[in-house]
C-alpha positions as protocol buffer text, in pm:
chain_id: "A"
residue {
  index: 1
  type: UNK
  ca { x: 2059 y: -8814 z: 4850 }
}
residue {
  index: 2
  type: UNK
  ca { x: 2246 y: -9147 z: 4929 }
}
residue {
  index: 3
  type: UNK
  ca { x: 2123 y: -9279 z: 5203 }
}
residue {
  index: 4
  type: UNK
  ca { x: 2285 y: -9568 z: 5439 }
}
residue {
  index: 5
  type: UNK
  ca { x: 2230 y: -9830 z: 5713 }
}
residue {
  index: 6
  type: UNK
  ca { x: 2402 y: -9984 z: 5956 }
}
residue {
  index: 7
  type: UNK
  ca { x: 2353 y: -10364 z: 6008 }
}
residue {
  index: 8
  type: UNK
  ca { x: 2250 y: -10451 z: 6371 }
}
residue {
  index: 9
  type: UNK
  ca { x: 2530 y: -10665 z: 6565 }
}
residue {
  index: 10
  type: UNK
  ca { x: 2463 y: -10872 z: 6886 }
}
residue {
  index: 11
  type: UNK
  ca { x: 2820 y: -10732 z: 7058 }
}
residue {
  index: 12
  type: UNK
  ca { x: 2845 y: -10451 z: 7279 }
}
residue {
  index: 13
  type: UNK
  ca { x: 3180 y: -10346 z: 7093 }
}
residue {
  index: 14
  type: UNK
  ca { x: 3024 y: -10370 z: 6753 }
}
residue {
  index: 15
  type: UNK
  ca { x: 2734 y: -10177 z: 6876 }
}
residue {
  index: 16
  type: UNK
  ca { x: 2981 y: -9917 z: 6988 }
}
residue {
  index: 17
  type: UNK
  ca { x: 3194 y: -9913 z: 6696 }
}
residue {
  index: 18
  type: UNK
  ca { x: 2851 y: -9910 z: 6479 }
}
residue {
  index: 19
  type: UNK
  ca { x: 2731 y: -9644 z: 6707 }
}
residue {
  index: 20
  type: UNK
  ca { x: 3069 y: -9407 z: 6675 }
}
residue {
  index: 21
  type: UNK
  ca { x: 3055 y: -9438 z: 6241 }
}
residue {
  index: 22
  type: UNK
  ca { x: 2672 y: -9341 z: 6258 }
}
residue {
  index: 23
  type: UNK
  ca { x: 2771 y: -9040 z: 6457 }
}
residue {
  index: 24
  type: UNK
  ca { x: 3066 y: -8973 z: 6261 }
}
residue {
  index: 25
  type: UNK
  ca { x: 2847 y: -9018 z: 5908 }
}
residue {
  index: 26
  type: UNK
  ca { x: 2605 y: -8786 z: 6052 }
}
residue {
  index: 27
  type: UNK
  ca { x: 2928 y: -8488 z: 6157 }
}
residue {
  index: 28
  type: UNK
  ca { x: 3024 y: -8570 z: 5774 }
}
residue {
  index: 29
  type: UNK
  ca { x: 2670 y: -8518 z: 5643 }
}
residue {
  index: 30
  type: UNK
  ca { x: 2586 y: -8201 z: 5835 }
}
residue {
  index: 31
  type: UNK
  ca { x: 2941 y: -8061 z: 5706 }
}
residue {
  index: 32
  type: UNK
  ca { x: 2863 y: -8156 z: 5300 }
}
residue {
  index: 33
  type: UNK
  ca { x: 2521 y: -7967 z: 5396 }
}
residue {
  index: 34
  type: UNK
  ca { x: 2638 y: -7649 z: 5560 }
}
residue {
  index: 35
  type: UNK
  ca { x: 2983 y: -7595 z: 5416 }
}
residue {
  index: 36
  type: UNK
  ca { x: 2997 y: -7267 z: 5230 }
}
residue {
  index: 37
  type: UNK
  ca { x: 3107 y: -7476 z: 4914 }
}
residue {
  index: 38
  type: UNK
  ca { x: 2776 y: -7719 z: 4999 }
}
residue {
  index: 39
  type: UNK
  ca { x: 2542 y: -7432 z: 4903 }
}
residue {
  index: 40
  type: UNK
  ca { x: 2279 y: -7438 z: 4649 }
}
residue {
  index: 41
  type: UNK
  ca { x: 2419 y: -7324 z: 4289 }
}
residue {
  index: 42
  type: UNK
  ca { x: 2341 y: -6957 z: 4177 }
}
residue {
  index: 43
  type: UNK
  ca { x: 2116 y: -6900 z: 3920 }
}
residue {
  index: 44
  type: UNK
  ca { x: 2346 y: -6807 z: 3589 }
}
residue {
  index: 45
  type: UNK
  ca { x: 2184 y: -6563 z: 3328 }
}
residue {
  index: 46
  type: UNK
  ca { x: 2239 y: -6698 z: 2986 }
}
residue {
  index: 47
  type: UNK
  ca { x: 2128 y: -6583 z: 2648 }
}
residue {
  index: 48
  type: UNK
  ca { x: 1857 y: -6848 z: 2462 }
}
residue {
  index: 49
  type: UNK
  ca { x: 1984 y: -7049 z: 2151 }
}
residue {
  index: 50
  type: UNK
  ca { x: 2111 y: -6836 z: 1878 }
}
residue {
  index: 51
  type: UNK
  ca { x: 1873 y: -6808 z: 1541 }
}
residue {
  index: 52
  type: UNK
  ca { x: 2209 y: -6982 z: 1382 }
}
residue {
  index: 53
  type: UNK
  ca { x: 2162 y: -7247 z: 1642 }
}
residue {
  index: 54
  type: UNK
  ca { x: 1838 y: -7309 z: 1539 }
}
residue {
  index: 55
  type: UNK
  ca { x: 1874 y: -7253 z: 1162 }
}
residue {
  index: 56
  type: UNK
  ca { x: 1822 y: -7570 z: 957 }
}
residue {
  index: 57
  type: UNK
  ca { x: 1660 y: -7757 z: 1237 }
}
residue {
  index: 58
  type: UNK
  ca { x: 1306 y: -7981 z: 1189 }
}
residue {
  index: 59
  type: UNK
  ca { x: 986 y: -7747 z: 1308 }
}
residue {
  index: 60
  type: UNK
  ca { x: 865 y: -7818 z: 1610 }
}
residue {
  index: 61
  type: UNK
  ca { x: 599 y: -8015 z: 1599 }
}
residue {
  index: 62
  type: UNK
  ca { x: 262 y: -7956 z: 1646 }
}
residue {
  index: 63
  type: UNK
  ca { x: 178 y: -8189 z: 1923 }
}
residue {
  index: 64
  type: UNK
  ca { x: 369 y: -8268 z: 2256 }
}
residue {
  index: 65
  type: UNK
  ca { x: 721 y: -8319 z: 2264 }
}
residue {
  index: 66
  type: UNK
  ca { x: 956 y: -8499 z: 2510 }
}
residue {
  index: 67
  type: UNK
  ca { x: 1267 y: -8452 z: 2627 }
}
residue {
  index: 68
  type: UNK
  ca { x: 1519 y: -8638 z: 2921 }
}
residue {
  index: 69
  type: UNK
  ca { x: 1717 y: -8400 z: 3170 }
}
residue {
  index: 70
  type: UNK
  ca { x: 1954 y: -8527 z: 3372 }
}
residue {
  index: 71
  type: UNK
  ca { x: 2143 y: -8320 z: 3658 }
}
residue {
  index: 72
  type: UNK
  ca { x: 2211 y: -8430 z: 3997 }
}
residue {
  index: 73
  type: UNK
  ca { x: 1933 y: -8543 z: 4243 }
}
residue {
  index: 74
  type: UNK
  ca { x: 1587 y: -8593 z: 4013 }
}
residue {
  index: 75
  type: UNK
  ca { x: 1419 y: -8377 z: 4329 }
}
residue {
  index: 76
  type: UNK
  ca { x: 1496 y: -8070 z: 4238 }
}
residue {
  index: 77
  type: UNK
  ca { x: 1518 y: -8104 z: 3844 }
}
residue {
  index: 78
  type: UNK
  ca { x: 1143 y: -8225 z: 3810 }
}
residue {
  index: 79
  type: UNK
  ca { x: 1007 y: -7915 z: 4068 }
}
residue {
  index: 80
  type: UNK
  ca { x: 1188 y: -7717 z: 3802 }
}
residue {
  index: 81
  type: UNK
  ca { x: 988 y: -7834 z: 3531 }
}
residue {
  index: 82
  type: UNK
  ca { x: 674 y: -7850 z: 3735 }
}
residue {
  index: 83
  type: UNK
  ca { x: 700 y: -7518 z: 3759 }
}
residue {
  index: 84
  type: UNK
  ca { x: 736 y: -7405 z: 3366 }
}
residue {
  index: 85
  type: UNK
  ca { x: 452 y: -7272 z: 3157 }
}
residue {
  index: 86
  type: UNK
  ca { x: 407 y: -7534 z: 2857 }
}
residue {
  index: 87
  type: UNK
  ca { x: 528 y: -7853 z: 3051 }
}
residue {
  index: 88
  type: UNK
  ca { x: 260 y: -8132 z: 3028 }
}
residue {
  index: 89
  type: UNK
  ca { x: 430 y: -8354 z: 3305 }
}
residue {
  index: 90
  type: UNK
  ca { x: 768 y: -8389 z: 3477 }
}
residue {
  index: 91
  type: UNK
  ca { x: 829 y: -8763 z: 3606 }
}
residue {
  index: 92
  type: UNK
  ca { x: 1157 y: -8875 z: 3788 }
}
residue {
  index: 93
  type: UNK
  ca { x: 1294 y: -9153 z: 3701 }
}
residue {
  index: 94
  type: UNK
  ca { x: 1622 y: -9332 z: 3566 }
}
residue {
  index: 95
  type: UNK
  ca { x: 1781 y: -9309 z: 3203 }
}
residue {
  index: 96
  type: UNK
  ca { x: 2098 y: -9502 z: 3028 }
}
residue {
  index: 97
  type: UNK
  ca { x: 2045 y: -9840 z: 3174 }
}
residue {
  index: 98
  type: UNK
  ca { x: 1894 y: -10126 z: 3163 }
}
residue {
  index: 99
  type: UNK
  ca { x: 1492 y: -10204 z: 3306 }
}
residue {
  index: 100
  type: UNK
  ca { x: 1599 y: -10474 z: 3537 }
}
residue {
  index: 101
  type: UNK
  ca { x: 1843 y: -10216 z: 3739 }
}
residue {
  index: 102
  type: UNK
  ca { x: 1622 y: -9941 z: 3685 }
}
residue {
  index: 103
  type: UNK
  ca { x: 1512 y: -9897 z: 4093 }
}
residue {
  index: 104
  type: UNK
  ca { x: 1658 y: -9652 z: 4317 }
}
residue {
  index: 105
  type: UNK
  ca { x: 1841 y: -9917 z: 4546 }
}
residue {
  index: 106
  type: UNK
  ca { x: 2035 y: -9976 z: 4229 }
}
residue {
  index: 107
  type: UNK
  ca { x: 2093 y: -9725 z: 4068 }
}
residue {
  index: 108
  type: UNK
  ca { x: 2212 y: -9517 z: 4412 }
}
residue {
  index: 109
  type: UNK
  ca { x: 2528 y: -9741 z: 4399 }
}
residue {
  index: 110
  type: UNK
  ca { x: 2623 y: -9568 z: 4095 }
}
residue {
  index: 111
  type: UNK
  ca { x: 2747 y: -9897 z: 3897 }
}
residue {
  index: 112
  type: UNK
  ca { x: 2394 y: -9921 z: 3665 }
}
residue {
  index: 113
  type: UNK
  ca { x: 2492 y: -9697 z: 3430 }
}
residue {
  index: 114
  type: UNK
  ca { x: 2159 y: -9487 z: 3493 }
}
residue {
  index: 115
  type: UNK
  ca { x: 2137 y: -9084 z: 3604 }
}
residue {
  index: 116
  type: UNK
  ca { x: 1867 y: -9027 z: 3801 }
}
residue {
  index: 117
  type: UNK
  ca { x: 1677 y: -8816 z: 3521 }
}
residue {
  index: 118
  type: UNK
  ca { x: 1371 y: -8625 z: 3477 }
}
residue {
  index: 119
  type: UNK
  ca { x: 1127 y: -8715 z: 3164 }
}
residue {
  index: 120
  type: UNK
  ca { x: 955 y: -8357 z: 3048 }
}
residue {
  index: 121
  type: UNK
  ca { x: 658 y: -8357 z: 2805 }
}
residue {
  index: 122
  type: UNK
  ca { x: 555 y: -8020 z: 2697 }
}
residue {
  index: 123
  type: UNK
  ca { x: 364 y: -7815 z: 2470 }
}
residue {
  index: 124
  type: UNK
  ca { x: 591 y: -7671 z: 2143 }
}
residue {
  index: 125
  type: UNK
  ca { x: 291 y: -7397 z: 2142 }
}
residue {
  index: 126
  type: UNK
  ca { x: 382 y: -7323 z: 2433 }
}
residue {
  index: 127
  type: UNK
  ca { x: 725 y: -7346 z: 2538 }
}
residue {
  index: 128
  type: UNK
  ca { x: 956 y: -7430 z: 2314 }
}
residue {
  index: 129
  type: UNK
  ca { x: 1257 y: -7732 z: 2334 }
}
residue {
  index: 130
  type: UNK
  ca { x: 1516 y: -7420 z: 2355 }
}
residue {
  index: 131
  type: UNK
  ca { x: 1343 y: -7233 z: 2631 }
}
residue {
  index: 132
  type: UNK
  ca { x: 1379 y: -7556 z: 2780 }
}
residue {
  index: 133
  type: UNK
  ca { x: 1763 y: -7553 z: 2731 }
}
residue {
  index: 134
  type: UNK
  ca { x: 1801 y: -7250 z: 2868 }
}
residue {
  index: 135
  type: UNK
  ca { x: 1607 y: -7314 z: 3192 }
}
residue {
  index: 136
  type: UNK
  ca { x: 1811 y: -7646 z: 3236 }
}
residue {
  index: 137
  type: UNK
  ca { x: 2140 y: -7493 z: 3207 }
}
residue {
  index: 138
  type: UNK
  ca { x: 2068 y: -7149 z: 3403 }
}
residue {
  index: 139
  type: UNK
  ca { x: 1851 y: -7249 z: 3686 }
}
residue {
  index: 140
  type: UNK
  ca { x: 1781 y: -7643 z: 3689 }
}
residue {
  index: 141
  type: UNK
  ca { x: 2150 y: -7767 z: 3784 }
}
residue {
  index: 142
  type: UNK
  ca { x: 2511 y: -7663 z: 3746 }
}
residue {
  index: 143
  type: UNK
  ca { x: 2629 y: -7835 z: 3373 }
}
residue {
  index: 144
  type: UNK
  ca { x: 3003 y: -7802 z: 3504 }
}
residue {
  index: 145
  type: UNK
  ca { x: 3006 y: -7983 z: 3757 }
}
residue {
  index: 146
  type: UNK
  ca { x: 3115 y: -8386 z: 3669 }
}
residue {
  index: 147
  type: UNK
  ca { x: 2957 y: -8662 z: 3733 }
}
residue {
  index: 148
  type: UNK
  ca { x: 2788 y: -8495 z: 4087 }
}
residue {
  index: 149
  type: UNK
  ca { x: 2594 y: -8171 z: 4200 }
}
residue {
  index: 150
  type: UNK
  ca { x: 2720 y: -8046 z: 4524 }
}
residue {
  index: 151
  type: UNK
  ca { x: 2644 y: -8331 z: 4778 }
}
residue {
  index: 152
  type: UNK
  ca { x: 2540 y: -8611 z: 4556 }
}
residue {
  index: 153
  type: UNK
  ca { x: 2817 y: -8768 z: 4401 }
}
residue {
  index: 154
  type: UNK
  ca { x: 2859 y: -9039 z: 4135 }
}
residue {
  index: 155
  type: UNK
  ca { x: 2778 y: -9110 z: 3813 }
}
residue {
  index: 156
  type: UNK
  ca { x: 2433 y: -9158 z: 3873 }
}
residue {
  index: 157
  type: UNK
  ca { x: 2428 y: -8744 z: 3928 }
}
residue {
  index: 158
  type: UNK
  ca { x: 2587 y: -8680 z: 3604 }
}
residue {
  index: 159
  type: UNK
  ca { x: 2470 y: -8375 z: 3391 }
}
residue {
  index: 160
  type: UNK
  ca { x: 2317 y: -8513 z: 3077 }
}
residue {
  index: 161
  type: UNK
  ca { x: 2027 y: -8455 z: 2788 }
}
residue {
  index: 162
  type: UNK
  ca { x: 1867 y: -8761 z: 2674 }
}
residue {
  index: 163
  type: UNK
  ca { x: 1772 y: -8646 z: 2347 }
}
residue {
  index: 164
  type: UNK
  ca { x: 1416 y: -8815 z: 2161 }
}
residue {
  index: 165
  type: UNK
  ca { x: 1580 y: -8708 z: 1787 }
}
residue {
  index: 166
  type: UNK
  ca { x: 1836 y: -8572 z: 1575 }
}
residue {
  index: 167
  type: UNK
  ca { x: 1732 y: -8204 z: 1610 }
}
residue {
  index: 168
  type: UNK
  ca { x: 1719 y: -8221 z: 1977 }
}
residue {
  index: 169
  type: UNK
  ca { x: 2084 y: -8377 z: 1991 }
}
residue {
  index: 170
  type: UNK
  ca { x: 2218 y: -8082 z: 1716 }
}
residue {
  index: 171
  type: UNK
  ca { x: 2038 y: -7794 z: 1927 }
}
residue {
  index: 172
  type: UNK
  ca { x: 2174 y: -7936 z: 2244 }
}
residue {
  index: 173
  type: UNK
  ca { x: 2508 y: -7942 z: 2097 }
}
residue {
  index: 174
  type: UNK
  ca { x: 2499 y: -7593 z: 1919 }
}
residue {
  index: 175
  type: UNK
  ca { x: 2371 y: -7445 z: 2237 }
}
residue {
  index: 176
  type: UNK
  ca { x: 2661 y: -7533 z: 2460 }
}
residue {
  index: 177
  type: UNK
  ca { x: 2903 y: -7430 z: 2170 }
}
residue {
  index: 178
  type: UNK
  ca { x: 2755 y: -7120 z: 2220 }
}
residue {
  index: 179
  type: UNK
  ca { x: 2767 y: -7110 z: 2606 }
}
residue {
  index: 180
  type: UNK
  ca { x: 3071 y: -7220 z: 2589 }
}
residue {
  index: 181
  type: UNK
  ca { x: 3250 y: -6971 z: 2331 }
}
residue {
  index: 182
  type: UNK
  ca { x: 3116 y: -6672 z: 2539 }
}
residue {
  index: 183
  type: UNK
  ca { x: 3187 y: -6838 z: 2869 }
}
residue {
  index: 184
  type: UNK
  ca { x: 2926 y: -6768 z: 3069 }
}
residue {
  index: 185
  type: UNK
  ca { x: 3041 y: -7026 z: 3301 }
}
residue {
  index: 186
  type: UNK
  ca { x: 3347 y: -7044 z: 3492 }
}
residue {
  index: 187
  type: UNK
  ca { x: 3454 y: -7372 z: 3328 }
}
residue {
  index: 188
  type: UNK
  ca { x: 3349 y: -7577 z: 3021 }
}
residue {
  index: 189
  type: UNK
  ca { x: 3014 y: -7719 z: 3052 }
}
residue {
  index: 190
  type: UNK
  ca { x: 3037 y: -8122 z: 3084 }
}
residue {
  index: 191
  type: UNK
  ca { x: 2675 y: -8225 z: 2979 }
}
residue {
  index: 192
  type: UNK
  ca { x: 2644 y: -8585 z: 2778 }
}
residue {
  index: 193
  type: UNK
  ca { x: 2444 y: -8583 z: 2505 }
}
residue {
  index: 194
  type: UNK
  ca { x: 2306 y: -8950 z: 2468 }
}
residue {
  index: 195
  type: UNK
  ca { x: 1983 y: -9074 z: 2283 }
}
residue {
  index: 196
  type: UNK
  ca { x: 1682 y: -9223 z: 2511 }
}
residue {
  index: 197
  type: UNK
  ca { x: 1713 y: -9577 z: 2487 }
}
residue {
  index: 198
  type: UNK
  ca { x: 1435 y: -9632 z: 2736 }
}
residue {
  index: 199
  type: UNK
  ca { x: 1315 y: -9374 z: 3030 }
}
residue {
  index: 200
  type: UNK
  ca { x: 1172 y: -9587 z: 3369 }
}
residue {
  index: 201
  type: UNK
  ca { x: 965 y: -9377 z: 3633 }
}
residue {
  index: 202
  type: UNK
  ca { x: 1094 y: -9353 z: 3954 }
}
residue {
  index: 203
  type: UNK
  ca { x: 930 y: -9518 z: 4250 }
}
residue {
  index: 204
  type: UNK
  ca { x: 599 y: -9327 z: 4371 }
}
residue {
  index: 205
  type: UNK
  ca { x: 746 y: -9188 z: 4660 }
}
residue {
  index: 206
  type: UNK
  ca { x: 1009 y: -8969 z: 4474 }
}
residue {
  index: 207
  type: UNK
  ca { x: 758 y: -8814 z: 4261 }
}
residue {
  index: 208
  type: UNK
  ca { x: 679 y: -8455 z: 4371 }
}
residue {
  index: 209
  type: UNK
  ca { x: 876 y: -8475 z: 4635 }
}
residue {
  index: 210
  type: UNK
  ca { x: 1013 y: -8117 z: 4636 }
}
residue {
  index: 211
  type: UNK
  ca { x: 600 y: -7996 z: 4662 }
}
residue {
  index: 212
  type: UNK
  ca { x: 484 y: -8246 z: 4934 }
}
residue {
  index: 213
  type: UNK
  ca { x: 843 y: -8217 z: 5173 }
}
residue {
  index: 214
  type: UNK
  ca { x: 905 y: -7842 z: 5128 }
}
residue {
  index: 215
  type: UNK
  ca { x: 1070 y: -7865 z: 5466 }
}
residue {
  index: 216
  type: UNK
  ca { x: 1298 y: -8137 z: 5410 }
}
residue {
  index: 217
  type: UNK
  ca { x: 1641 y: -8020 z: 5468 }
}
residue {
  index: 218
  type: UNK
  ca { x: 1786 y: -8102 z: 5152 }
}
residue {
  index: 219
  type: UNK
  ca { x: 1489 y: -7973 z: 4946 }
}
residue {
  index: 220
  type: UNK
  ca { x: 1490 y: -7641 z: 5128 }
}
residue {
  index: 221
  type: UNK
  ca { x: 1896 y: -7615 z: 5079 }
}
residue {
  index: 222
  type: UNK
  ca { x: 1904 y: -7734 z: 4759 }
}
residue {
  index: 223
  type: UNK
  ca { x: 1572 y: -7745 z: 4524 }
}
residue {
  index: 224
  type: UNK
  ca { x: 1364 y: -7465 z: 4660 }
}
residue {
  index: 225
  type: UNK
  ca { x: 1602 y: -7185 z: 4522 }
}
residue {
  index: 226
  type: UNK
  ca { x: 1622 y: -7343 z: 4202 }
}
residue {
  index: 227
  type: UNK
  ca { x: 1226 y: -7254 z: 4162 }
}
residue {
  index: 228
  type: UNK
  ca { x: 1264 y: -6913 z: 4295 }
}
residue {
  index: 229
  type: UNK
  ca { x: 1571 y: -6880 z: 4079 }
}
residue {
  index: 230
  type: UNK
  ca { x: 1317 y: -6963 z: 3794 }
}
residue {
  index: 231
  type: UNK
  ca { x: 1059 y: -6748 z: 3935 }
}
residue {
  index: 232
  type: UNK
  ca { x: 1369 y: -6434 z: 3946 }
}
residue {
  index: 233
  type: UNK
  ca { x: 1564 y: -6463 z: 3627 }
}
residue {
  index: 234
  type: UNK
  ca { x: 1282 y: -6652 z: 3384 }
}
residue {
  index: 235
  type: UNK
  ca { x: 955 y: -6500 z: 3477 }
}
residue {
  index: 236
  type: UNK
  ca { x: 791 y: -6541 z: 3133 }
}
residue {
  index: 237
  type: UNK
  ca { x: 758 y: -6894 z: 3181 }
}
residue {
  index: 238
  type: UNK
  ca { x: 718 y: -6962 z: 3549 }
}
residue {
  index: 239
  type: UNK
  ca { x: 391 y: -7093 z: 3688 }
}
residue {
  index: 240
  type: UNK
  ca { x: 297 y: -7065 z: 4039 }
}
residue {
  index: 241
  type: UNK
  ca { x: 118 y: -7386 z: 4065 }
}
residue {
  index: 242
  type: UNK
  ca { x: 331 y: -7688 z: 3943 }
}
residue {
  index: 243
  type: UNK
  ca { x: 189 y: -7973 z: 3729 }
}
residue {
  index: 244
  type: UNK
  ca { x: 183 y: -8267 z: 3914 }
}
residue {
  index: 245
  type: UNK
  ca { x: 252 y: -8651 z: 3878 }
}
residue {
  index: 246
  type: UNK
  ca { x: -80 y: -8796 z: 3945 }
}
residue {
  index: 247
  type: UNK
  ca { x: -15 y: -9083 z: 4235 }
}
């Protein structure tokens, strides 16, 4: 998702030399996005939380709930959610830093301390916060992967669950025990658990991006499989038409 200009110069040898790293950015870019290792990240099937990873935990409540994912490019983790039975409204937008840095052109240079997140309100009646686990670890992004998901890289991709209260935080962390003990993944899973300190939307034009720029290269590499990997392994909760952010 980083994207990069190159300043204008009045020489014919910078324009050259300007000319030669724009082509060679562009060889680098196509090879992150066709590589065999650049591919999209299979869909993993994964038991829910256990009832002992539930047991002792507050009720849900009986109202809407809200949760922060964070896993790699905001894209394809809020079409995810769009897609889910019980979700009110997925927004991108930035988590763990501060409102002044809180716009994309900052928080792409990976120094804000922000992940490019996704805020999910849903219906407990509906679906409930541990369904939602389970489609964020199986389908949404790859939780082993550190601080990046395939292409993007930096911290601002990291794999994390901004959690609204203390039974969010102790299911999160119970549940990937769990994962982790039967090793369903190939490595450990490397998800932060941090509270939300403060959630800020995403400029206009990254919200439902995946739905109005199906065709985009990166969304039909990357994003588009996750929802058919939702559609495939989670069926029970997908919904064909997504819920979307009103512009």
């Amino acid at each position: 998702m980083t994207r990069s200009t190159v300043a204008p110069t009045a020489s014919r040898f910078a324009i050259s030399k300007a000319s030669l790293l724009l082509m060679a950015g562009v060889v680098v870019l196509a090879a992150l996005y066709w590589s065999p290792s650049a591919v999209a990240e299979k869909p993993v099937a994964i038991p829910p939380p256990s009832a002992q990873a539930l047991a002792g935990l507050a009720p849900a409540k009986p109202t809407e709930e809200t949760v922060v994912f964070a896993g790699g490019c905001f894209w394809g983790i809020q079409a995810v959610f769009q897609h889910t039975t019980g979700v009110l409204q997925a927004v991108s937008g930035y988590a763990g830093g501060t409102p002044a840095d809180a716009n994309y052109q900052r928080v792409s240079g990976g120094g804000t301390g922000h992940a490019e997140a996704v805020q999910v309100r849903f219906d407990p009646r509906q679906i409930s916060y541990a369904q939602l686990l389970q489609i964020y670890f199986s389908v949404a992004h790859d939780p082993t992967q550190l601080n990046r998901q395939y292409p993007d890289v930096g911290p601002q991709y990291r794999s994390a669950v901004f959690y609204a209260d203390a039974s969010q935080k102790a299911l999160a962390e119970r549940y990937i025990a769990e994962l982790d003990a039967a090793k369903v993944f190939p490595s450990k899973i490397v998800t932060q658990l941090s509270p939300l300190s403060g959630f800020y939307p995403a400029e206009k034009y990254h919200q439902n991006y995946a739905t109005l720029h199906p065709d985009a290269l990166y969304i039909a590499r990357y994003d588009l499989p996750k929802i058919a990997n939702l559609k495939t392994l989670l069926p029970g909760v997908y919904r064909e038409q997504p819920v979307l952010v009103a512009n």
